[in-house]
Coordinates of C-alpha atoms in Angstrom, one line a residue:
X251 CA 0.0 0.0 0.0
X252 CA 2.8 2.0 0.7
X253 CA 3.9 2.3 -3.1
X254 CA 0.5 3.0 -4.0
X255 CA -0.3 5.8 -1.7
X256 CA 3.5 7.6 -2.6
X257 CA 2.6 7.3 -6.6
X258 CA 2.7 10.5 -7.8
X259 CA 3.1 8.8 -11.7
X260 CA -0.1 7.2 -11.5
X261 CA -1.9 7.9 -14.7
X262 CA -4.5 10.0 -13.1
X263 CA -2.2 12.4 -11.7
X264 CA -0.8 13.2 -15.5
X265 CA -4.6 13.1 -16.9
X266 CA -5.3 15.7 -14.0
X267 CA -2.5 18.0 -15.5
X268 CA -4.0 18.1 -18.9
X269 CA -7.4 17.8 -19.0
X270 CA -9.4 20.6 -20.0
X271 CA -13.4 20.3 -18.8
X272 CA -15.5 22.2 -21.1
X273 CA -17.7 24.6 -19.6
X274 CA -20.8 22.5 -18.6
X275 CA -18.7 20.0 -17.1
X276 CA -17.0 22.2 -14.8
X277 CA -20.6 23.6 -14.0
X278 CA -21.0 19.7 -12.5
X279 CA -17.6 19.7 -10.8
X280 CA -18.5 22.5 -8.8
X281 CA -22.0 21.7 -7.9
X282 CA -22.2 20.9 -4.8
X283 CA -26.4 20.7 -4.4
X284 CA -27.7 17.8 -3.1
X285 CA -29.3 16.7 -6.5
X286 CA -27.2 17.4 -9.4
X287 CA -28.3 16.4 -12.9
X288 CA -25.9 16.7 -16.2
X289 CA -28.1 15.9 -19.1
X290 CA -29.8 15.9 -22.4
X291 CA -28.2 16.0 -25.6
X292 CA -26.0 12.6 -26.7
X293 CA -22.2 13.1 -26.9
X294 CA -22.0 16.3 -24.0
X295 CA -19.2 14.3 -22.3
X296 CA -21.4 13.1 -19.3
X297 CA -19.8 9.6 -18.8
X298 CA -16.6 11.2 -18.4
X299 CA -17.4 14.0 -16.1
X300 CA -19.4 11.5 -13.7
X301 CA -16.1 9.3 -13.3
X302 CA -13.9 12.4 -12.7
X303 CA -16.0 14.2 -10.3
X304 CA -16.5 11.2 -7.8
X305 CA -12.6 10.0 -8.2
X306 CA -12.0 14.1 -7.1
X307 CA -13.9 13.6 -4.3
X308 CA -12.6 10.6 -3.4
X309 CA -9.2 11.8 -3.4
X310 CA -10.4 14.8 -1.5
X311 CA -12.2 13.9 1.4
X312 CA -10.8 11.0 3.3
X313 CA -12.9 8.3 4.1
X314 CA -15.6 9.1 1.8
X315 CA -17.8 6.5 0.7
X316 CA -18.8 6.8 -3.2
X317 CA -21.5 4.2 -5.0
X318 CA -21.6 4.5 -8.9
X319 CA -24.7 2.8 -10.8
X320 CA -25.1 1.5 -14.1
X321 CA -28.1 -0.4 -15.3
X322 CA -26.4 -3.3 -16.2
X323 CA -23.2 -4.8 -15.2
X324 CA -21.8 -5.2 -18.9
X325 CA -22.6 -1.6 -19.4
X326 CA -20.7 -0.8 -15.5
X327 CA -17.8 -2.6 -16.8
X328 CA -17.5 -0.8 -20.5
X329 CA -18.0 2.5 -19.3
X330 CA -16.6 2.7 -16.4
X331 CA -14.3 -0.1 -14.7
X332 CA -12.2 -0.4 -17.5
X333 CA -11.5 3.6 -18.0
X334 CA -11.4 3.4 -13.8
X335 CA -8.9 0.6 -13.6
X336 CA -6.9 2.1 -16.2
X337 CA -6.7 5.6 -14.6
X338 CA -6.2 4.7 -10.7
X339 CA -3.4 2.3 -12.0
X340 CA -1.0 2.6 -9.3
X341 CA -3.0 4.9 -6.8
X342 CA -6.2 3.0 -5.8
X343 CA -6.1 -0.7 -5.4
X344 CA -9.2 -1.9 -6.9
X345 CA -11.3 -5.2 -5.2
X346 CA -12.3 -7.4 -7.3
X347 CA -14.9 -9.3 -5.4
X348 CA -16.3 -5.6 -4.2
X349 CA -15.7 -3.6 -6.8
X350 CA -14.2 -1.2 -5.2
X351 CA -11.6 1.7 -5.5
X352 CA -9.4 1.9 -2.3
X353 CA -7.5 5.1 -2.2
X354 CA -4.8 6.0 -0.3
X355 CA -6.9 8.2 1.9
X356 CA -9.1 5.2 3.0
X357 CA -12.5 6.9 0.8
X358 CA -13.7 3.5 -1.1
X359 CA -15.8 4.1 -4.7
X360 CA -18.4 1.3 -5.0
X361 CA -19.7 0.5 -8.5
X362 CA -22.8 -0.8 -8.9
X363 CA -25.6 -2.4 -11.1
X364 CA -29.3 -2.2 -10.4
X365 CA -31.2 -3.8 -13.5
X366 CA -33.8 -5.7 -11.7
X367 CA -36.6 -5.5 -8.5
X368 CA -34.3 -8.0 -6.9
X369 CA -30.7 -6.2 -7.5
X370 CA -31.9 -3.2 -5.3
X371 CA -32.2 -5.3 -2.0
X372 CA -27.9 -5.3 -2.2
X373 CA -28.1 -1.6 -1.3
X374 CA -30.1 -2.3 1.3
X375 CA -28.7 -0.9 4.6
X376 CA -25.9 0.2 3.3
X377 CA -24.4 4.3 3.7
X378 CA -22.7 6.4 1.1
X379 CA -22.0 9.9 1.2
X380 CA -22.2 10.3 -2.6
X381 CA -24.3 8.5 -5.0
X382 CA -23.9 8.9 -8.9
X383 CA -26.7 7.2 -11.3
X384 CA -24.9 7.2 -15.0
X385 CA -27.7 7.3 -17.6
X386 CA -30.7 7.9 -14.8
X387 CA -33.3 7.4 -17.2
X388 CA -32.8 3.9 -17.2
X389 CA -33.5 3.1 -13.7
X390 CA -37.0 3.2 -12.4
X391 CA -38.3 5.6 -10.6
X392 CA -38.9 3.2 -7.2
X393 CA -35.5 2.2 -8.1
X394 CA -33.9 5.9 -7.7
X395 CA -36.0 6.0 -4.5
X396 CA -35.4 3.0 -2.6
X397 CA -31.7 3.6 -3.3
X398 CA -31.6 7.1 -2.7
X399 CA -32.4 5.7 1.0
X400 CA -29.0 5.1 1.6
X401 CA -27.5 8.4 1.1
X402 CA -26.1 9.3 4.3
X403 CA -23.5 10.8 6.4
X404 CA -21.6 11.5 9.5
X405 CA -18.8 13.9 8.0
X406 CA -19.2 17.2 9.6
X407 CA -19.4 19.9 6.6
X408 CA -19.6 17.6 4.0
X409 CA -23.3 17.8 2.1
X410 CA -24.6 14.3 1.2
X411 CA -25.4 14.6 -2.6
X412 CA -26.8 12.6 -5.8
X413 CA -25.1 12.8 -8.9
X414 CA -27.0 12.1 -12.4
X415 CA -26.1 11.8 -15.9
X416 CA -29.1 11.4 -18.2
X417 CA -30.6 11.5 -21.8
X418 CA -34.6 11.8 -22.4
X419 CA -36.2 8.8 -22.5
X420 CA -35.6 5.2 -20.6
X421 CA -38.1 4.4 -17.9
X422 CA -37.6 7.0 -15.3
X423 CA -38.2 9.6 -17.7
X424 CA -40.8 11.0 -16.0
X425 CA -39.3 11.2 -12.7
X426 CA -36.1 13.2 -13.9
X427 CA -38.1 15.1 -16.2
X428 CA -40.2 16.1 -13.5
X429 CA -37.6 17.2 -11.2
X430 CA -34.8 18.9 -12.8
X431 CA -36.7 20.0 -16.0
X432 CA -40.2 20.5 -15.4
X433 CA -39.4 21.4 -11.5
X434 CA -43.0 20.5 -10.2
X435 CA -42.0 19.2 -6.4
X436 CA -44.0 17.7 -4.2
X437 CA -44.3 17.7 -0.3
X438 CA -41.0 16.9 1.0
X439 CA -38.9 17.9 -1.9
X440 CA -36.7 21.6 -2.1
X441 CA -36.5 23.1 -5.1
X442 CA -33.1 24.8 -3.2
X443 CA -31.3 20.9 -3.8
X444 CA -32.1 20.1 -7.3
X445 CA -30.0 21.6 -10.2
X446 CA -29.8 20.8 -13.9
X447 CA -26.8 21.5 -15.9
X448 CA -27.9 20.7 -19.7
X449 CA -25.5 19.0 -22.1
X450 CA -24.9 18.9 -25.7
X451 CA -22.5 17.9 -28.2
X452 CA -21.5 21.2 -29.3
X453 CA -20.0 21.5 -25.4
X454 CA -17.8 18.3 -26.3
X455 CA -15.3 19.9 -28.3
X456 CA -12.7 16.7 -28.0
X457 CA -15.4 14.9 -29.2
X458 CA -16.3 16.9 -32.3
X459 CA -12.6 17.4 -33.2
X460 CA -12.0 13.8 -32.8
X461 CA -15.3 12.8 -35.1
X462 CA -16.3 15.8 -36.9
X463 CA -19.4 13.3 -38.6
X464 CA -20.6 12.4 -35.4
X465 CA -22.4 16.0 -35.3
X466 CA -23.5 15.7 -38.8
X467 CA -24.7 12.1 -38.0
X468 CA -26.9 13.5 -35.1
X469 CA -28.4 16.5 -37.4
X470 CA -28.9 14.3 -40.3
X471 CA -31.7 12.1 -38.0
X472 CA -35.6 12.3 -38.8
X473 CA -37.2 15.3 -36.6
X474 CA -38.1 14.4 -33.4
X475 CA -34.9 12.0 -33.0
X476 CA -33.0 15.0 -33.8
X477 CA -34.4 17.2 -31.0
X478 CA -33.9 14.6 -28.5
X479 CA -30.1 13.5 -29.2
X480 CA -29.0 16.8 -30.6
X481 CA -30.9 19.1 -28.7
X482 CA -31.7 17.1 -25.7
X483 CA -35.6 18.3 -26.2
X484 CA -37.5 16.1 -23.4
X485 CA -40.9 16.2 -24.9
X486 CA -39.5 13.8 -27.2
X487 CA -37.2 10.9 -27.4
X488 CA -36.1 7.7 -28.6
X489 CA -38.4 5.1 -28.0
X490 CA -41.6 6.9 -27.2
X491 CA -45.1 5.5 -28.4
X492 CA -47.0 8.4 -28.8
X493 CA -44.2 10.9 -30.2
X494 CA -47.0 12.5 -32.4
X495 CA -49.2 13.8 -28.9
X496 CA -48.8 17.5 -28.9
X497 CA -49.8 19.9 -25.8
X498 CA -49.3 23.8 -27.0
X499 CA -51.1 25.6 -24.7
X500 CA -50.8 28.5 -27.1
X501 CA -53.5 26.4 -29.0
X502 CA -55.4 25.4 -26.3
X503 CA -58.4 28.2 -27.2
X504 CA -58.4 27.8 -31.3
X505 CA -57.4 23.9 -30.9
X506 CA -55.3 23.5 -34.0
X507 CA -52.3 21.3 -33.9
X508 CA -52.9 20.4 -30.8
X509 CA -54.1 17.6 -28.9
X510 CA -54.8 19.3 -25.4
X511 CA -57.7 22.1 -24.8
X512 CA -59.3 24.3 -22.8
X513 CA -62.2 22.3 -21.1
X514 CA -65.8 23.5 -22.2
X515 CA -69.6 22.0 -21.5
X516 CA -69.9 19.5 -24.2
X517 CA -73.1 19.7 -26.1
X518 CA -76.2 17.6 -24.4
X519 CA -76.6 16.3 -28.3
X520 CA -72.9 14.5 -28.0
X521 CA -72.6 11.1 -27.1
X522 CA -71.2 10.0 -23.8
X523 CA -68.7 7.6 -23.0
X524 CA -67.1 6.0 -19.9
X525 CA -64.0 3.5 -20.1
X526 CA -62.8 2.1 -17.4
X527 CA -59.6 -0.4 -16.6
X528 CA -59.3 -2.0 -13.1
X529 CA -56.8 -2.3 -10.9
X530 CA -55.8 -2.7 -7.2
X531 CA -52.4 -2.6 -6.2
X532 CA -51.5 -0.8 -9.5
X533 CA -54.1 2.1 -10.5
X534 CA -57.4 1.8 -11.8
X535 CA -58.1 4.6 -14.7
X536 CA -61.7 5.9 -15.6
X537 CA -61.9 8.2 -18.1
X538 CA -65.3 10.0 -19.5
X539 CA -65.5 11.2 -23.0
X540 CA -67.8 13.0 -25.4
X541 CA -68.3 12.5 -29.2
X542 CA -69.0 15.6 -32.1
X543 CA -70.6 15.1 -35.1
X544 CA -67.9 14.3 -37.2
X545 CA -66.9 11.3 -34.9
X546 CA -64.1 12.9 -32.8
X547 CA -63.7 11.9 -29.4
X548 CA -63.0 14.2 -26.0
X549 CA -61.3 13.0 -23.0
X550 CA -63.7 15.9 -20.8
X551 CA -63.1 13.7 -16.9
X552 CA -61.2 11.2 -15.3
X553 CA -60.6 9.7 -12.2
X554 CA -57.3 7.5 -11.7
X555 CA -56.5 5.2 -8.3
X556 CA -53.1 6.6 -8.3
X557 CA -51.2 7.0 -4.9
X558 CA -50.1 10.8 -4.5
X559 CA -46.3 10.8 -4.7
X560 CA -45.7 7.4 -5.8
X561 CA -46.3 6.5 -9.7
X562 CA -47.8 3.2 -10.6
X563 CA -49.2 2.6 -7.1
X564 CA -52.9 1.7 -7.0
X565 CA -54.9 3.1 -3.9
X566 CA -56.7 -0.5 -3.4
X567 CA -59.5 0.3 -3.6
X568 CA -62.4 -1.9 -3.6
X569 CA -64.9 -2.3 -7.1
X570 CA -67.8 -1.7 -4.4
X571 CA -66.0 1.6 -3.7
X572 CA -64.9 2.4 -7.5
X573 CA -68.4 2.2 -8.6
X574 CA -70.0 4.3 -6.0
X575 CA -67.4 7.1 -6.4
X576 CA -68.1 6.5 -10.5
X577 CA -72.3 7.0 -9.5
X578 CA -71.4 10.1 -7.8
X579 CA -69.7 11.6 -10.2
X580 CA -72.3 10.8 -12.9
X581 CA -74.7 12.5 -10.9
X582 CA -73.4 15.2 -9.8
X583 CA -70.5 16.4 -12.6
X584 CA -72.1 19.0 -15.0
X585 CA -70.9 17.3 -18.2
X586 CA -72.5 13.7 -17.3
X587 CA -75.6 14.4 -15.2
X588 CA -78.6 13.2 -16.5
X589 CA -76.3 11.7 -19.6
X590 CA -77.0 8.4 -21.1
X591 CA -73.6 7.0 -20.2
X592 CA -72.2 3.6 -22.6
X593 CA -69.0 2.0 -21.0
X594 CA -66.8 -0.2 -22.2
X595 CA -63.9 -2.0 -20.3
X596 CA -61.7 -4.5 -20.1
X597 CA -62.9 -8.5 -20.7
X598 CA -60.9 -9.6 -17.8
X599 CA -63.4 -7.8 -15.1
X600 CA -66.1 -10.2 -16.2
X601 CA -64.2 -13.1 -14.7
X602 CA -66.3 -15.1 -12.1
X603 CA -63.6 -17.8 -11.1
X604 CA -63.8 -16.4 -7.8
X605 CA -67.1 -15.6 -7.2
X606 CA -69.1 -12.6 -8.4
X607 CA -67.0 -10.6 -11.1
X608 CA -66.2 -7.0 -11.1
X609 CA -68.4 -6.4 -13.8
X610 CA -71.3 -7.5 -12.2
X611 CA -70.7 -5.1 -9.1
X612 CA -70.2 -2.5 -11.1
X613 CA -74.1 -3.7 -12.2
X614 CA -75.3 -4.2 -8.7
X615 CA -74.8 0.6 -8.9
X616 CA -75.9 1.1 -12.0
X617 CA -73.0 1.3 -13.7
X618 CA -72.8 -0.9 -17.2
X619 CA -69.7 -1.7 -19.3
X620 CA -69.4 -3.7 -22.8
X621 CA -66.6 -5.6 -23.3
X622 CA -63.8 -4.0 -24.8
X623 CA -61.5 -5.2 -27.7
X624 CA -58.4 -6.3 -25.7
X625 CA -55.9 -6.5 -29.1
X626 CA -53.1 -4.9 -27.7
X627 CA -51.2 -3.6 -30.7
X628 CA -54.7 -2.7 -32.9
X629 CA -55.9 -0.8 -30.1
X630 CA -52.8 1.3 -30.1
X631 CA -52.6 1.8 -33.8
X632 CA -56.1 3.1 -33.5
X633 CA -54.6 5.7 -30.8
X634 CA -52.6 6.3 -33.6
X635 CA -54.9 6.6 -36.1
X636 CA -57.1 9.6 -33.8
X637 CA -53.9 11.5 -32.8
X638 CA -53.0 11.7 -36.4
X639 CA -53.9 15.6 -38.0
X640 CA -55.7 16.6 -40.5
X641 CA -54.4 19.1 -43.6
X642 CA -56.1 21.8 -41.3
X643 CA -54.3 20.8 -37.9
X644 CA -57.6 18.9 -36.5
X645 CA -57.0 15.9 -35.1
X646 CA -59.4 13.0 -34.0
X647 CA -59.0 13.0 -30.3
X648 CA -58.5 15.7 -27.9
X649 CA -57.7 15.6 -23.5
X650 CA -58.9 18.9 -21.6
X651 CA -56.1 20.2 -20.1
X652 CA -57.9 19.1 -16.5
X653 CA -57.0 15.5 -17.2
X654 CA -53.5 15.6 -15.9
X655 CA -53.0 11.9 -15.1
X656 CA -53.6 11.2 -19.0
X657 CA -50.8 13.9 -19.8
X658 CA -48.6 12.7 -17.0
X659 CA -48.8 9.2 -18.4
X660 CA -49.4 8.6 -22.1
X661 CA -46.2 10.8 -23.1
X662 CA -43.8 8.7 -21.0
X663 CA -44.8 5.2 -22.6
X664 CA -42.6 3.0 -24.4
X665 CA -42.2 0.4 -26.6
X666 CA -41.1 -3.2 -25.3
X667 CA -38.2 -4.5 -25.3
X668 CA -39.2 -7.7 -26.3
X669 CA -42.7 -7.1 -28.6
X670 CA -41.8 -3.9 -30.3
X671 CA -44.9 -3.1 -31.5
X672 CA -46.3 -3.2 -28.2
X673 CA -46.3 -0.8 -25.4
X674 CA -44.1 -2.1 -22.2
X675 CA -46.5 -2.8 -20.0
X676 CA -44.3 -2.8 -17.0
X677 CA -45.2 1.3 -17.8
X678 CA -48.0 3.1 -16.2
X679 CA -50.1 1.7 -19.0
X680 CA -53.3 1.9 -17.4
X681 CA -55.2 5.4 -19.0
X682 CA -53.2 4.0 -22.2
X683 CA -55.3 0.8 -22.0
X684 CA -58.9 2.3 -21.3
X685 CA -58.2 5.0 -23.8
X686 CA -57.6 2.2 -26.3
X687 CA -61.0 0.4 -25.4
X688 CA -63.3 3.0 -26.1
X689 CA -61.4 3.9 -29.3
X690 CA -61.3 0.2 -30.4
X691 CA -65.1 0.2 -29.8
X692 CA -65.8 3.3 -32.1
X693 CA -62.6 2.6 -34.4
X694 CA -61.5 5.1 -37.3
X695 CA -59.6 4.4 -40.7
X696 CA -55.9 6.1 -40.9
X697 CA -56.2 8.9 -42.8
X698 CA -55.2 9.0 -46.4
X699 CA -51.7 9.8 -47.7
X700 CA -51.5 12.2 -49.9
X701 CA -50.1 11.3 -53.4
X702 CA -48.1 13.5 -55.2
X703 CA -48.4 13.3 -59.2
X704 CA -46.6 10.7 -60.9
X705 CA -43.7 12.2 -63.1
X706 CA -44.7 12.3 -66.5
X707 CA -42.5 11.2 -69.3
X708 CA -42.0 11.9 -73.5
X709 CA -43.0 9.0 -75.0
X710 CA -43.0 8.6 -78.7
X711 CA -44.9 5.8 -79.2
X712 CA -47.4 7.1 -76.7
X713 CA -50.2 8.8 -79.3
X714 CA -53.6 8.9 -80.1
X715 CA -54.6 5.6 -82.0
X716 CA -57.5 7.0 -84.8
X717 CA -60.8 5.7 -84.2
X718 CA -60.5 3.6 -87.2
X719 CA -57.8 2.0 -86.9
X720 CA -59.2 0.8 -83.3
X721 CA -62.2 -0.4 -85.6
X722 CA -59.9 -1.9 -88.3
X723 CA -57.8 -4.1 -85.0
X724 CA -61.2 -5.0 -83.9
X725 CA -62.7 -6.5 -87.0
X726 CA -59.1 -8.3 -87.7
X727 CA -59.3 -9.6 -84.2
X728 CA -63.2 -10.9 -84.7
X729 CA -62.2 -12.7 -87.7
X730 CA -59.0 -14.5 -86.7
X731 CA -61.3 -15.6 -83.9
X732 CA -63.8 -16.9 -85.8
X733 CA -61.4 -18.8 -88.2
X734 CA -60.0 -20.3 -85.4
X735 CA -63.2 -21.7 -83.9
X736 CA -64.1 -22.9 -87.5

């Protein structure tokens, strides 16, 4: 230990001396908020400046205890225990069966791999003063949470922090997106600890020296891939279902290309609609719609089973106290009471393995349901198919801006992994699947392409043929035909 803690050659000591951070990385070095988030664009240098900033601290603070995650271990060991090892050759004696970084100063950096419900029970009990997700997106958001648990510290002066590195899209989304971008906090949460630091690939100028064509490659993709790797937009990105769902609240009055409006008394001559997908421990998702003349639908109310503060949790609520909340609200909401209400739902409620099915409470209050079309990737295609706008900016389907569980939602779904037509449904799927009932009960065609007209060519031989020579070819053809019969 002695050699390694007097080795002053070590090859991080000489990349000390000549790295140059660009300007947004030395933004991350110096934050010292408890929640610091470097992200967006692809190719900002955000790998790099999450290895460098917890190997600084490291060899700062004596006795610090570090824990860097990666969703998978193959991805861990590519991105960052071979650049590690390579680095802290001869300064920090690396563990093998820990993985861990010993420095000279006795501070230890953990890495880490969380890519399943079972992996996150190893962090369990266990105290670091810094944590550092790389690519955050990827890990749930009950993932982040649970181990977020063991940030801790006893070091007097030293703030306990959380380090993340993140693109737009990957299945916490939504959660990062909703703290360091969106910055809507809920009880318990300071705005004063959460800071974003946004990245893109114009910041990297190693990078675009060293690949000039990378750039090029990431301006060259189709639209909304393009905002989401080049300019790190986090409306949209790589992998989302429903890319075309637009909310422009500069719309919301004149309601042209735009899927979200300002909520007004439907007509009494519209058509009402209730659809409805049950759950218990997950949410269970009502939603009440309204249908125009030409066929297009409104999401005007919903009611979702959703735990506040925790996504993808259902209340547990009982059917018996579903329905009755659902007969009080079509009493007593202005755009349903006194409505003529047809719901549809999904098949599985009319199971009676286990004695009287849901659908059959719902009947014991009044409240009906057909049974919905449960085709999984048809029903999202016909999503699709009433998101899709017309040459005037008029789509199919529109959500009042007062459903805020569908917005919160359907923009963060993904495709599977392993069907990738079909949404993941390990997603908060749930509005996504009664949305798709209803529309697979009153289903739409796509609407046509337009065609532009075929090139036309100079063709000599193409001409007028004279009436009688189209008489003459006739009468020749009649009689070879009748000589061949004879």
């Amino acid at each position: 230990m002695e050699q390694v803690k007097s080795s002053c050659t070590a090859p991080i000591f000489e990349k000390l001396r000549h790295e140059v951070p660009n300007p947004r990385q030395r933004e991350f070095f110096r934050s010292t908020a408890r929640h610091t988030a470097y992200g967006g664009a692809r190719g900002g240098g955000k790998s790099f400046a999450m290895r460098r900033k917890l190997v600084l601290l490291a060899m700062r603070y004596p006795g610090l205890r570090l824990l860097l995650l990666r969703r998978t271990l193959q991805e861990l060991r590519e991105n960052h225990l071979l650049p590690l090892q390579s680095d802290l050759l001869g300064y920090a004696e690396y563990k093998r069966d820990e993985r861990t970084f010993l420095f000279p100063n006795g501070a230890r950096l953990t890495l880490g791999y969380c890519d399943s419900d079972s992996d996150v029970l190893q962090y369990q009990g266990a105290e670091y003063d810094v944590i550092g997700f790389e690519e955050a997106t990827h890990f749930k958001e009950d993932w982040l949470i649970f181990i977020s648990t063991s940030l801790r510290t006893t070091k007097k002066g030293f703030i306990p922090r959380i380090y993340y590195t993140c693109n737009p899209g990957g299945v916490g989304h939504a959660y990062i997106k909703r703290l360091f971008i969106d910055r809507r906090f809920r009880e318990g949460e300071n705005p004063d600890d959460y800071r974003f630091i946004p990245a893109r690939v114009y910041d990297n100028k190693v990078l675009m020296e060293a690949d000039p064509d990378y750039v090029k490659r990431l301006e060259a993709l189709p639209e909304h891939k393009r905002r989401a790797h080049l300019e790190g937009d986090w409306n949209v990105y790589e992998g989302q279902v429903f890319e075309e769902l637009r909310v422009d609240p500069t719309h919301f009055a004149d309601r042209l290309f735009t899927h979200v409006i300002e909520p007004f008394q439907p007509p009494d001559s519209w058509p009402r609609y209730r659809s409805f997908d049950f759950g218990y421990a997950k949410p269970f998702s009502v939603g009440w719609w309204a249908k125009d003349g030409d066929g297009r639908l409104y999401r005007i109310l919903e009611l979702y089973g959703c735990v506040p503060r925790e996504a993808n949790v259902g209340v547990r609520w009982t059917p018996e106290e579903i329905f009755r909340e659902i007969l009080r609200i079509e009493r007593e909401h202005p755009f349903l009471k006194g409505k003529h209400i047809e719901g549809v739902a999904d098949p599985a409620i009319w199971d009676a393995s286990r004695g009287e099915s849901i659908a059959q409470t719902g009947e014991r209050f009044g409240v009906y349901f057909e049974k919905g079309d449960n085709r999984r990737v048809a029903g999202w295609m016909q999503i699709h198919n009433r998101l899709a706008f017309d040459e005037r900016g008029i789509p199919m389907l529109y959500i009042f801006s007062s459903c805020r569980e569908f917005l919160r939602t359907l923009p963060i779904l993904q495709y599977s992994r392993t069907h990738p037509e079909d949404v993941d449904s390990e997603l908060e799927d749930h509005i996504a699947d009664e949305t798709r009932y209803l529309c697979m009960r009153i289903p739409i065609r796509p609407a046509p392409q337009k065609r532009g007209l075929a090139p036309v060519y100079y063709d000599p031989l193409d001409r007028p043929v004279p009436q009688y020579a189209l008489r003459t070819e006739k009468r020749e053809s009649d009689e070879k035909q009748n000589n061949h019969s004879v």
